[in-house]
XYZ file of N, CA and C in Angstrom:
762
model
N 88.553 201.646 103.043
C 87.496 201.534 102.028
C 86.274 200.889 102.686
N 85.140 201.637 102.533
C 83.947 201.071 103.156
C 83.360 199.983 102.271
N 82.319 199.333 102.772
C 81.751 198.186 102.061
C 81.118 198.580 100.747
N 80.528 199.746 100.677
C 79.884 200.185 99.437
C 80.922 200.385 98.349
N 82.045 201.000 98.732
C 83.109 201.237 97.750
C 83.744 199.921 97.319
N 83.911 199.007 98.279
C 84.509 197.717 97.949
C 83.636 196.945 96.978
N 82.308 196.989 97.191
C 81.397 196.283 96.290
C 81.427 196.894 94.899
N 81.484 198.217 94.845
C 81.532 198.886 93.552
C 82.802 198.521 92.801
N 83.941 198.454 93.543
C 85.200 198.079 92.907
C 85.149 196.644 92.382
N 84.540 195.761 93.153
C 84.434 194.364 92.730
C 83.573 194.231 91.480
N 82.446 194.957 91.433
C 81.579 194.904 90.266
C 82.298 195.436 89.035
N 83.098 196.486 89.222
C 83.855 197.065 88.102
C 84.866 196.056 87.564
N 85.558 195.332 88.500
C 86.530 194.326 88.069
C 85.846 193.183 87.302
N 84.666 192.810 87.739
C 83.926 191.748 87.048
C 83.558 192.180 85.642
N 83.123 193.452 85.506
C 82.784 193.968 84.185
C 83.987 193.972 83.259
N 85.187 194.170 83.844
C 86.410 194.156 83.047
C 86.838 192.726 82.678
N 86.160 191.729 83.213
C 86.490 190.339 82.887
C 87.373 189.641 83.889
N 87.568 190.230 85.052
C 88.394 189.584 86.072
C 87.697 188.317 86.555
N 88.465 187.224 86.650
C 87.906 185.953 87.122
C 88.599 185.438 88.360
N 89.683 186.061 88.785
C 90.409 185.611 89.961
C 90.621 186.772 90.909
N 90.478 186.494 92.198
C 90.752 187.524 93.210
C 92.247 187.548 93.507
N 92.823 188.725 93.655
C 94.253 188.895 93.930
C 94.425 189.223 95.397
N 95.227 188.415 96.091
C 95.443 188.652 97.511
C 96.428 189.780 97.764
N 96.533 190.174 99.021
C 97.459 191.246 99.391
C 98.898 190.785 99.386
N 99.126 189.449 99.559
C 100.488 188.923 99.634
C 100.814 188.186 98.350
N 101.943 188.557 97.673
C 102.295 187.866 96.432
C 102.658 186.409 96.689
N 102.304 185.520 95.710
C 102.593 184.092 95.819
C 103.404 183.658 94.606
N 104.583 183.053 94.848
C 105.421 182.537 93.767
C 104.960 181.109 93.448
N 104.291 180.957 92.311
C 103.736 179.649 91.953
C 104.814 178.657 91.514
N 106.032 179.163 91.282
C 107.103 178.282 90.825
C 107.885 177.659 91.976
N 107.591 178.106 93.202
C 108.273 177.490 94.336
C 107.923 176.004 94.399
N 108.896 175.167 94.761
C 108.642 173.732 94.910
C 107.644 173.497 96.026
N 106.679 172.656 95.788
C 105.706 172.390 96.864
C 106.364 171.692 98.040
N 105.795 171.922 99.159
C 106.321 171.265 100.363
C 106.150 169.759 100.225
N 107.110 169.028 100.752
C 107.048 167.572 100.668
C 105.885 167.042 101.496
N 105.132 166.184 100.845
C 104.031 165.543 101.561
C 104.574 164.456 102.468
N 103.910 164.203 103.559
C 104.378 163.122 104.433
C 104.310 161.783 103.703
N 105.309 160.967 103.919
C 105.392 159.669 103.261
C 104.262 158.760 103.739
N 103.583 158.196 102.747
C 102.475 157.302 103.102
C 103.005 156.060 103.804
N 102.248 155.628 104.767
C 102.647 154.437 105.498
C 102.426 153.192 104.639
N 103.399 152.338 104.635
C 103.259 151.068 103.915
C 102.318 150.157 104.697
N 101.230 149.728 104.043
C 100.302 148.857 104.784
C 100.982 147.568 105.201
N 100.642 147.153 106.383
C 101.232 145.913 106.882
C 100.681 144.735 106.090
N 101.544 143.829 105.742
C 101.135 142.658 104.953
C 100.286 141.728 105.801
N 99.169 141.288 105.195
C 98.323 140.332 105.902
C 99.037 138.989 105.962
N 98.791 138.241 106.984
C 99.390 136.904 107.039
C 98.876 136.049 105.888
N 99.688 135.113 105.440
C 99.285 134.243 104.334
C 97.988 133.523 104.671
N 97.012 133.568 103.723
C 95.761 132.849 103.997
C 96.006 131.353 104.108
N 95.144 130.722 104.882
C 95.268 129.273 105.050
C 95.013 128.586 103.712
N 95.804 127.604 103.344
C 95.597 126.912 102.062
C 94.248 126.208 102.035
N 93.605 126.268 100.858
C 92.309 125.612 100.685
C 92.545 124.127 100.409
N 91.952 123.289 101.229
C 92.141 121.852 101.065
C 91.339 121.345 99.867
N 91.987 120.557 99.046
C 91.302 119.963 97.892
C 90.277 118.939 98.369
N 89.121 118.951 97.723
C 88.046 118.029 98.081
C 88.088 116.831 97.140
N 88.050 115.652 97.694
C 87.998 114.421 96.905
C 86.531 114.006 96.770
N 85.912 114.222 95.599
C 84.496 113.895 95.442
C 84.179 112.434 95.732
N 85.095 111.540 95.375
C 84.849 110.113 95.611
C 84.793 109.827 97.105
N 85.690 110.451 97.873
C 85.687 110.252 99.324
C 84.420 110.819 99.949
N 83.979 111.976 99.458
C 82.733 112.566 99.967
C 81.561 111.640 99.665
N 81.502 111.143 98.432
C 80.420 110.232 98.043
C 80.450 108.963 98.876
N 81.642 108.460 99.131
C 81.761 107.233 99.922
C 81.212 107.436 101.331
N 81.520 108.583 101.924
C 81.022 108.859 103.267
C 79.513 108.997 103.310
N 78.944 109.710 102.334
C 77.492 109.883 102.288
C 76.787 108.552 102.049
N 77.320 107.758 101.129
C 76.691 106.475 100.805
C 76.741 105.523 101.991
N 77.872 105.479 102.658
C 78.029 104.559 103.790
C 77.063 104.895 104.920
N 76.775 106.181 105.091
C 75.892 106.602 106.186
C 74.424 106.283 105.913
N 74.068 106.043 104.655
C 72.668 105.765 104.308
C 72.280 104.366 104.768
N 71.214 104.291 105.548
C 70.753 103.009 106.076
C 69.478 102.511 105.407
N 68.981 103.261 104.440
C 67.784 102.852 103.704
C 67.850 103.471 102.314
N 66.984 103.009 101.433
C 66.955 103.560 100.083
C 66.535 105.021 100.092
N 65.604 105.377 100.974
C 65.197 106.783 101.074
C 66.364 107.656 101.528
N 67.122 107.170 102.492
C 68.283 107.928 102.960
C 69.344 108.029 101.871
N 69.483 106.976 101.082
C 70.456 107.011 99.993
C 70.044 108.037 98.942
N 68.762 108.080 98.640
C 68.294 109.070 97.664
C 68.562 110.483 98.174
N 68.291 110.720 99.445
C 68.547 112.042 100.025
C 70.038 112.373 99.993
N 70.869 111.376 100.238
C 72.320 111.598 100.209
C 72.782 111.969 98.806
N 72.232 111.313 97.805
C 72.594 111.640 96.426
C 72.115 113.038 96.053
N 70.938 113.406 96.528
C 70.424 114.748 96.249
C 71.282 115.822 96.909
N 71.915 115.481 98.026
C 72.753 116.442 98.750
C 74.178 116.509 98.210
N 74.533 115.602 97.329
C 75.905 115.537 96.798
C 76.098 116.645 95.768
N 77.018 117.562 96.037
C 77.169 118.763 95.220
C 78.340 118.718 94.241
N 79.053 117.616 94.152
C 80.324 117.619 93.424
C 80.241 117.098 91.990
N 79.066 116.702 91.554
C 78.897 116.257 90.169
C 78.218 117.381 89.378
N 78.923 117.917 88.396
C 78.406 119.055 87.641
C 77.156 118.709 86.833
N 76.913 117.439 86.576
C 75.740 117.053 85.792
C 74.445 117.517 86.446
N 74.422 117.572 87.754
C 73.200 117.948 88.470
C 72.739 119.359 88.114
N 73.690 120.233 87.724
C 73.353 121.635 87.475
C 72.558 121.809 86.181
N 72.708 120.872 85.253
C 71.965 120.979 84.007
C 70.779 120.042 83.915
N 70.529 119.275 84.965
C 69.443 118.283 84.943
C 68.189 118.832 85.612
N 67.046 118.367 85.147
C 65.787 118.763 85.777
C 65.543 117.981 87.067
N 65.832 116.691 87.026
C 65.511 115.815 88.152
C 66.637 114.840 88.437
N 66.720 114.419 89.679
C 67.540 113.275 90.047
C 66.735 112.023 89.737
N 67.292 111.142 88.931
C 66.601 109.904 88.543
C 67.177 108.784 89.400
N 66.417 108.365 90.398
C 66.940 107.425 91.389
C 66.677 105.971 91.003
N 65.414 105.582 90.937
C 65.085 104.175 90.659
C 63.604 104.055 90.350
N 63.221 102.871 89.895
C 61.814 102.569 89.648
C 61.623 101.069 89.786
N 60.382 100.671 90.057
C 60.094 99.255 90.217
C 59.991 98.861 91.676
N 60.046 97.574 91.921
C 59.891 97.004 93.264
C 61.271 96.811 93.906
N 61.578 97.551 94.985
C 62.913 97.442 95.597
C 63.268 96.043 96.085
N 62.263 95.237 96.401
C 62.548 93.886 96.891
C 62.617 92.852 95.769
N 62.591 93.295 94.522
C 62.620 92.372 93.386
C 63.892 91.532 93.388
N 63.787 90.326 92.878
C 64.954 89.443 92.799
C 65.966 89.946 91.767
N 65.469 90.657 90.767
C 66.335 91.133 89.679
C 66.452 92.652 89.742
N 67.688 93.129 89.753
C 67.964 94.566 89.711
C 68.675 94.870 88.400
N 68.114 95.801 87.640
C 68.681 96.204 86.357
C 69.447 97.510 86.539
N 70.665 97.540 86.038
C 71.485 98.753 86.115
C 71.770 99.231 84.697
N 71.253 100.408 84.371
C 71.491 101.003 83.064
C 72.647 101.986 83.098
N 72.619 102.936 82.181
C 73.754 103.843 82.029
C 73.485 105.208 82.645
N 72.586 105.985 82.035
C 72.277 107.333 82.508
C 70.911 107.735 81.965
N 70.244 108.676 82.603
C 68.934 109.111 82.110
C 69.048 109.816 80.761
N 67.998 109.691 79.975
C 67.864 110.470 78.752
C 66.892 111.616 78.983
N 66.419 112.205 77.899
C 65.534 113.367 78.001
C 64.231 113.030 78.723
N 63.592 111.927 78.326
C 62.311 111.571 78.941
C 62.481 111.239 80.418
N 63.557 110.543 80.741
C 63.811 110.179 82.140
C 64.089 111.423 82.979
N 64.808 112.372 82.398
C 65.115 113.619 83.094
C 63.842 114.395 83.404
N 62.896 114.361 82.482
C 61.630 115.078 82.683
C 60.779 114.397 83.752
N 60.675 113.064 83.679
C 59.784 112.339 84.594
C 60.434 111.983 85.924
N 61.760 111.957 85.964
C 62.441 111.586 87.204
C 62.433 110.096 87.478
N 62.232 109.270 86.417
C 62.248 107.812 86.558
C 63.106 107.216 85.453
N 63.797 106.106 85.723
C 64.634 105.499 84.687
C 63.822 104.696 83.675
N 64.321 104.644 82.455
C 63.752 103.806 81.393
C 62.261 104.078 81.179
N 61.941 105.305 80.764
C 60.544 105.636 80.462
C 60.366 106.095 79.017
N 61.456 106.304 78.284
C 61.363 106.685 76.880
C 61.170 105.464 76.001
N 61.544 105.579 74.749
C 61.375 104.454 73.818
C 62.164 103.231 74.273
N 63.394 103.458 74.741
C 64.199 102.332 75.225
C 63.548 101.690 76.440
N 62.960 102.501 77.301
C 62.287 101.965 78.477
C 61.050 101.167 78.127
N 60.320 101.616 77.111
C 59.141 100.871 76.677
C 59.541 99.515 76.100
N 60.660 99.499 75.386
C 61.151 98.215 74.873
C 61.601 97.322 76.026
N 62.247 97.908 77.018
C 62.657 97.135 78.198
C 61.454 96.464 78.852
N 60.367 97.211 79.007
C 59.166 96.649 79.626
C 58.614 95.492 78.798
N 58.617 95.632 77.477
C 58.110 94.551 76.619
C 59.015 93.327 76.705
N 60.304 93.550 76.782
C 61.251 92.434 76.877
C 60.994 91.599 78.129
N 60.863 92.272 79.263
C 60.696 91.519 80.507
C 59.272 91.002 80.668
N 58.325 91.684 80.055
C 56.960 91.164 80.065
C 56.898 89.823 79.334
N 57.761 89.643 78.351
C 57.783 88.396 77.578
C 58.205 87.203 78.421
N 58.886 87.444 79.544
C 59.246 86.327 80.443
C 58.500 86.460 81.780
N 57.374 87.182 81.744
C 56.496 87.241 82.910
C 56.967 88.158 84.020
N 57.740 89.195 83.699
C 58.235 90.113 84.726
C 57.798 91.536 84.388
N 57.496 92.308 85.458
C 56.898 93.630 85.263
C 57.349 94.540 86.403
N 57.813 95.732 86.062
C 58.292 96.643 87.112
C 57.185 97.092 88.068
N 55.925 96.974 87.662
C 54.827 97.410 88.522
C 54.318 96.309 89.442
N 54.809 95.092 89.282
C 54.337 93.980 90.114
C 54.883 94.103 91.538
N 54.031 93.890 92.548
C 54.516 93.908 93.931
C 55.182 92.603 94.346
N 55.093 91.582 93.487
C 55.672 90.273 93.785
C 57.164 90.298 93.444
N 58.049 90.140 94.428
C 59.495 90.187 94.155
C 59.944 89.191 93.098
N 59.236 88.058 92.980
C 59.627 87.043 92.004
C 59.263 87.445 90.576
N 58.299 88.343 90.440
C 57.840 88.729 89.107
C 58.185 90.171 88.744
N 58.706 90.904 89.692
C 58.997 92.313 89.448
C 60.461 92.516 89.085
N 60.797 93.739 88.707
C 62.180 94.151 88.475
C 62.393 95.503 89.152
N 63.632 95.758 89.527
C 64.007 97.029 90.147
C 65.066 97.661 89.258
N 64.886 98.935 88.896
C 65.700 99.554 87.849
C 66.397 100.814 88.353
N 67.669 100.938 88.020
C 68.417 102.158 88.325
C 69.453 102.378 87.225
N 70.296 103.407 87.391
C 71.356 103.729 86.436
C 72.665 103.987 87.166
N 73.758 103.990 86.418
C 75.044 104.365 86.998
C 75.028 105.840 87.392
N 74.509 106.695 86.525
C 74.396 108.125 86.817
C 72.939 108.496 87.063
N 72.667 109.333 88.061
C 71.294 109.737 88.328
C 70.883 111.017 87.609
N 71.841 111.664 86.922
C 71.545 112.907 86.210
C 71.883 112.754 84.731
N 71.099 113.401 83.900
C 71.285 113.293 82.452
C 72.536 114.048 81.995
N 73.442 113.399 81.259
C 74.580 114.110 80.675
C 74.111 114.997 79.517
N 74.787 116.115 79.276
C 74.399 116.995 78.164
C 74.415 116.254 76.830
N 73.389 116.500 76.036
C 73.282 115.899 74.698
C 73.327 114.370 74.735
N 72.998 113.790 75.879
C 73.011 112.324 76.034
C 74.383 111.712 75.729
N 75.433 112.466 75.989
C 76.781 111.929 75.758
C 77.073 110.814 76.761
N 78.123 110.021 76.470
C 78.542 108.976 77.402
C 79.071 109.602 78.694
N 78.838 108.966 79.824
C 79.408 109.468 81.083
C 80.927 109.489 81.024
N 81.519 110.495 81.662
C 82.976 110.580 81.741
C 83.478 109.728 82.905
N 84.723 109.244 82.824
C 85.257 108.396 83.901
C 85.167 109.032 85.282
N 85.449 110.330 85.389
C 85.390 110.999 86.694
C 83.964 111.026 87.231
N 82.989 111.193 86.346
C 81.586 111.205 86.767
C 81.172 109.834 87.288
N 81.581 108.797 86.591
C 81.246 107.443 87.041
C 81.936 107.125 88.361
N 83.195 107.535 88.488
C 83.954 107.222 89.706
C 83.311 107.839 90.936
N 82.844 109.083 90.817
C 82.278 109.732 92.000
C 80.881 109.229 92.340
N 80.202 108.594 91.375
C 78.868 108.075 91.659
C 78.879 106.602 92.039
N 79.988 105.919 91.822
C 80.036 104.487 92.110
C 79.783 104.139 93.576
N 80.252 104.922 94.563
C 79.900 104.579 95.948
C 78.391 104.529 96.175
N 77.650 105.398 95.496
C 76.192 105.384 95.627
C 75.601 104.153 94.938
N 76.132 103.802 93.773
C 75.641 102.616 93.056
C 75.874 101.361 93.889
N 77.063 101.239 94.431
C 77.392 100.053 95.232
C 76.518 99.969 96.479
N 76.285 101.111 97.118
C 75.418 101.115 98.303
C 73.974 100.807 97.913
N 73.566 101.289 96.747
C 72.217 101.020 96.248
C 72.007 99.516 96.082
N 72.984 98.859 95.494
C 72.894 97.407 95.306
C 72.858 96.693 96.652
N 73.689 97.132 97.586
C 73.733 96.487 98.901
C 72.414 96.639 99.642
N 71.789 97.811 99.558
C 70.529 98.040 100.270
C 69.367 97.301 99.609
N 69.319 97.276 98.286
C 68.246 96.550 97.592
C 68.451 95.040 97.706
N 69.696 94.612 97.704
C 70.079 93.212 97.901
C 69.357 92.257 96.944
N 69.493 92.467 95.633
C 68.841 91.559 94.680
C 69.580 90.228 94.586
N 68.899 89.232 94.061
C 69.550 87.943 93.807
C 70.455 88.016 92.580
N 70.026 88.805 91.585
C 70.734 88.861 90.302
C 70.810 90.310 89.824
N 71.949 90.672 89.252
C 72.114 91.965 88.592
C 72.099 91.763 87.083
N 71.349 92.600 86.390
C 71.389 92.643 84.930
C 71.994 93.988 84.538
N 73.123 93.943 83.846
C 73.815 95.165 83.433
C 73.498 95.448 81.978
N 72.843 96.583 81.743
C 72.428 96.953 80.400
C 73.462 97.866 79.744
N 74.208 97.343 78.784
C 75.095 98.172 77.990
C 76.524 98.270 78.496
N 77.357 98.941 77.702
C 78.783 99.038 77.975
C 79.107 99.810 79.246
N 78.388 100.910 79.480
C 78.741 101.792 80.594
C 78.578 101.083 81.932
N 77.478 100.389 82.114
C 77.264 99.693 83.382
C 78.259 98.548 83.550
N 78.626 97.891 82.446
C 79.646 96.827 82.532
C 81.005 97.411 82.884
N 81.339 98.541 82.287
C 82.606 99.190 82.599
C 82.655 99.599 84.067
N 81.545 100.127 84.578
C 81.516 100.623 85.954
C 81.577 99.498 86.976
N 80.842 98.415 86.752
C 80.720 97.369 87.767
C 81.599 96.146 87.520
N 82.012 95.955 86.274
C 82.876 94.810 85.962
C 84.295 95.232 85.612
N 84.469 96.523 85.314
C 85.780 96.992 84.878
C 86.121 96.545 83.476
N 85.100 96.165 82.700
C 85.326 95.672 81.337
C 84.320 96.289 80.379
N 84.735 96.451 79.135
C 83.855 96.913 78.073
C 83.816 95.855 76.976
N 82.931 96.087 76.017
C 82.772 95.127 74.926
C 81.534 94.294 75.149
N 80.365 94.947 75.109
C 79.121 94.268 75.447
C 78.825 93.121 74.484
N 79.311 93.209 73.252
C 79.071 92.123 72.295
C 79.704 90.824 72.773
N 80.871 90.941 73.408
C 81.547 89.747 73.949
C 80.985 89.347 75.310
N 80.582 90.342 76.113
C 80.166 90.066 77.489
C 78.741 89.547 77.591
N 77.874 89.976 76.703
C 76.447 89.690 76.847
C 76.176 88.191 76.852
N 75.185 87.825 77.674
C 74.740 86.439 77.698
C 75.586 85.496 78.514
N 76.694 85.975 79.087
C 77.579 85.108 79.878
C 77.549 85.542 81.336
N 77.311 84.592 82.212
C 77.240 84.914 83.634
C 78.619 85.272 84.185
N 78.625 86.255 85.055
C 79.831 86.636 85.778
C 79.395 87.077 87.172
N 80.273 87.734 87.923
C 79.931 88.162 89.281
C 80.387 89.589 89.524
N 79.636 90.280 90.365
C 80.003 91.617 90.837
C 79.188 91.903 92.085
N 79.786 92.635 93.005
C 79.104 92.990 94.248
C 78.569 91.761 94.978
N 79.266 90.642 94.854
C 78.913 89.441 95.588
C 77.680 88.723 95.098
N 77.331 88.896 93.823
C 76.121 88.231 93.304
C 76.268 87.985 91.800
N 75.447 87.076 91.232
C 75.532 86.791 89.797
C 75.151 88.009 88.956
N 75.836 88.137 87.836
C 75.609 89.271 86.932
C 75.437 88.755 85.510
N 74.413 89.277 84.831
C 74.195 88.944 83.426
C 74.239 90.228 82.595
N 75.284 90.438 81.802
C 75.311 91.595 80.898
C 74.369 91.371 79.711
N 73.705 92.450 79.298
C 72.799 92.391 78.153
C 72.952 93.656 77.315
N 72.491 93.565 76.062
C 72.444 94.758 75.224
C 71.489 95.778 75.841
N 71.859 97.041 75.754
C 70.962 98.104 76.198
C 69.799 98.203 75.212
N 68.571 98.425 75.688
C 67.438 98.546 74.762
C 67.634 99.621 73.694
N 68.346 100.703 74.026
C 68.604 101.738 73.013
C 69.431 101.171 71.859
N 70.350 100.274 72.175
C 71.146 99.611 71.132
C 70.252 98.733 70.269
N 69.300 98.052 70.898
C 68.395 97.177 70.147
C 67.499 97.977 69.211
N 67.139 99.192 69.613
C 66.335 100.039 68.730
C 67.127 100.432 67.487
N 68.432 100.609 67.655
C 69.281 100.972 66.511
C 69.707 99.749 65.702
N 69.699 98.591 66.354
C 70.161 97.350 65.709
C 69.139 96.241 65.950
N 68.022 96.263 65.245
C 66.954 95.281 65.494
C 67.408 93.833 65.363
N 68.426 93.581 64.549
C 68.880 92.201 64.374
C 69.427 91.611 65.666
N 69.849 92.483 66.603
C 70.407 92.002 67.868
C 69.321 91.556 68.847
N 68.055 91.759 68.498
C 66.979 91.358 69.406
C 66.960 89.840 69.608
N 67.427 89.095 68.618
C 67.487 87.633 68.773
C 68.431 87.268 69.912
N 69.584 87.951 69.984
C 70.517 87.715 71.088
C 69.906 88.142 72.418
N 69.178 89.254 72.409
C 68.546 89.726 73.638
C 67.514 88.719 74.140
N 66.767 88.117 73.222
C 65.782 87.109 73.612
C 66.480 85.893 74.223
N 67.590 85.506 73.655
C 68.369 84.397 74.215
C 68.814 84.729 75.641
N 69.247 85.968 75.856
C 69.710 86.367 77.188
C 68.563 86.395 78.192
N 67.382 86.808 77.751
C 66.221 86.804 78.638
C 65.867 85.378 79.060
N 65.941 84.448 78.132
C 65.670 83.050 78.471
C 66.731 82.504 79.423
N 67.966 82.952 79.254
C 69.040 82.557 80.171
C 68.746 83.054 81.581
N 68.259 84.279 81.683
C 67.891 84.846 82.986
C 66.722 84.084 83.592
N 65.711 83.815 82.790
C 64.537 83.099 83.280
C 64.921 81.721 83.816
N 65.789 81.040 83.114
C 66.236 79.711 83.538
C 66.959 79.792 84.881
N 67.811 80.787 85.046
C 68.559 80.932 86.300
C 67.612 81.229 87.461
N 66.609 82.039 87.228
C 65.651 82.362 88.286
C 64.848 81.127 88.691
N 64.487 80.306 87.728
C 63.708 79.109 88.040
C 64.532 78.082 88.802
N 65.821 78.070 88.545
C 66.684 77.075 89.185
C 67.124 77.483 90.585
N 67.001 78.757 90.899
C 67.503 79.216 92.203
C 66.373 79.678 93.117
């Protein structure tokens, strides 16, 4: 059959509705297919090396110990990646005031205003703090160590919704707090509120602790009501004034 005849036959079959070409050799479609070669079983990879658990407190301790200045300590805290609070905070709130001041104030944690400005005690509670210490002749802006104050917090990042710090958060930041105190080397620590007393004294109950001298980090400590508490409880300002006079007396005597 020549090509012209073959083409004509093919066109005729298409017109009849043929959709499949028929070969010259019959094929039994019911025959069992030939067995495919068995797939090779992939070799098992060796067990991955176990991931070592990271101790955030140990990491913080190493970073804090290596800091030889306040600037280095701030950089070390900024490099610390193990506290989840940093992910929701705008700024690291390190400190404010005169680092060489005789009095170092330790608060709890930044609030909204502190988070925005990157400085501790700048909101309403901070304004009250400034008025309190101004009443005994002390000011965070003074360059005179005898008249100035130096301010920091237990936590440098704002907790969500201003909630209380969790024990794990305080534990991992304590090496930085302790190193901060050692580098600033104040004569007296003033602990504002329950959280700072819990962190540095291991005790809570600011109503019982306030106004009584104790010791921590090798120096005298005076617990006081947090200014935020005084804003909620104005009647407690009388006790706060008594504590300020107690601090003033100690500074004059030493």
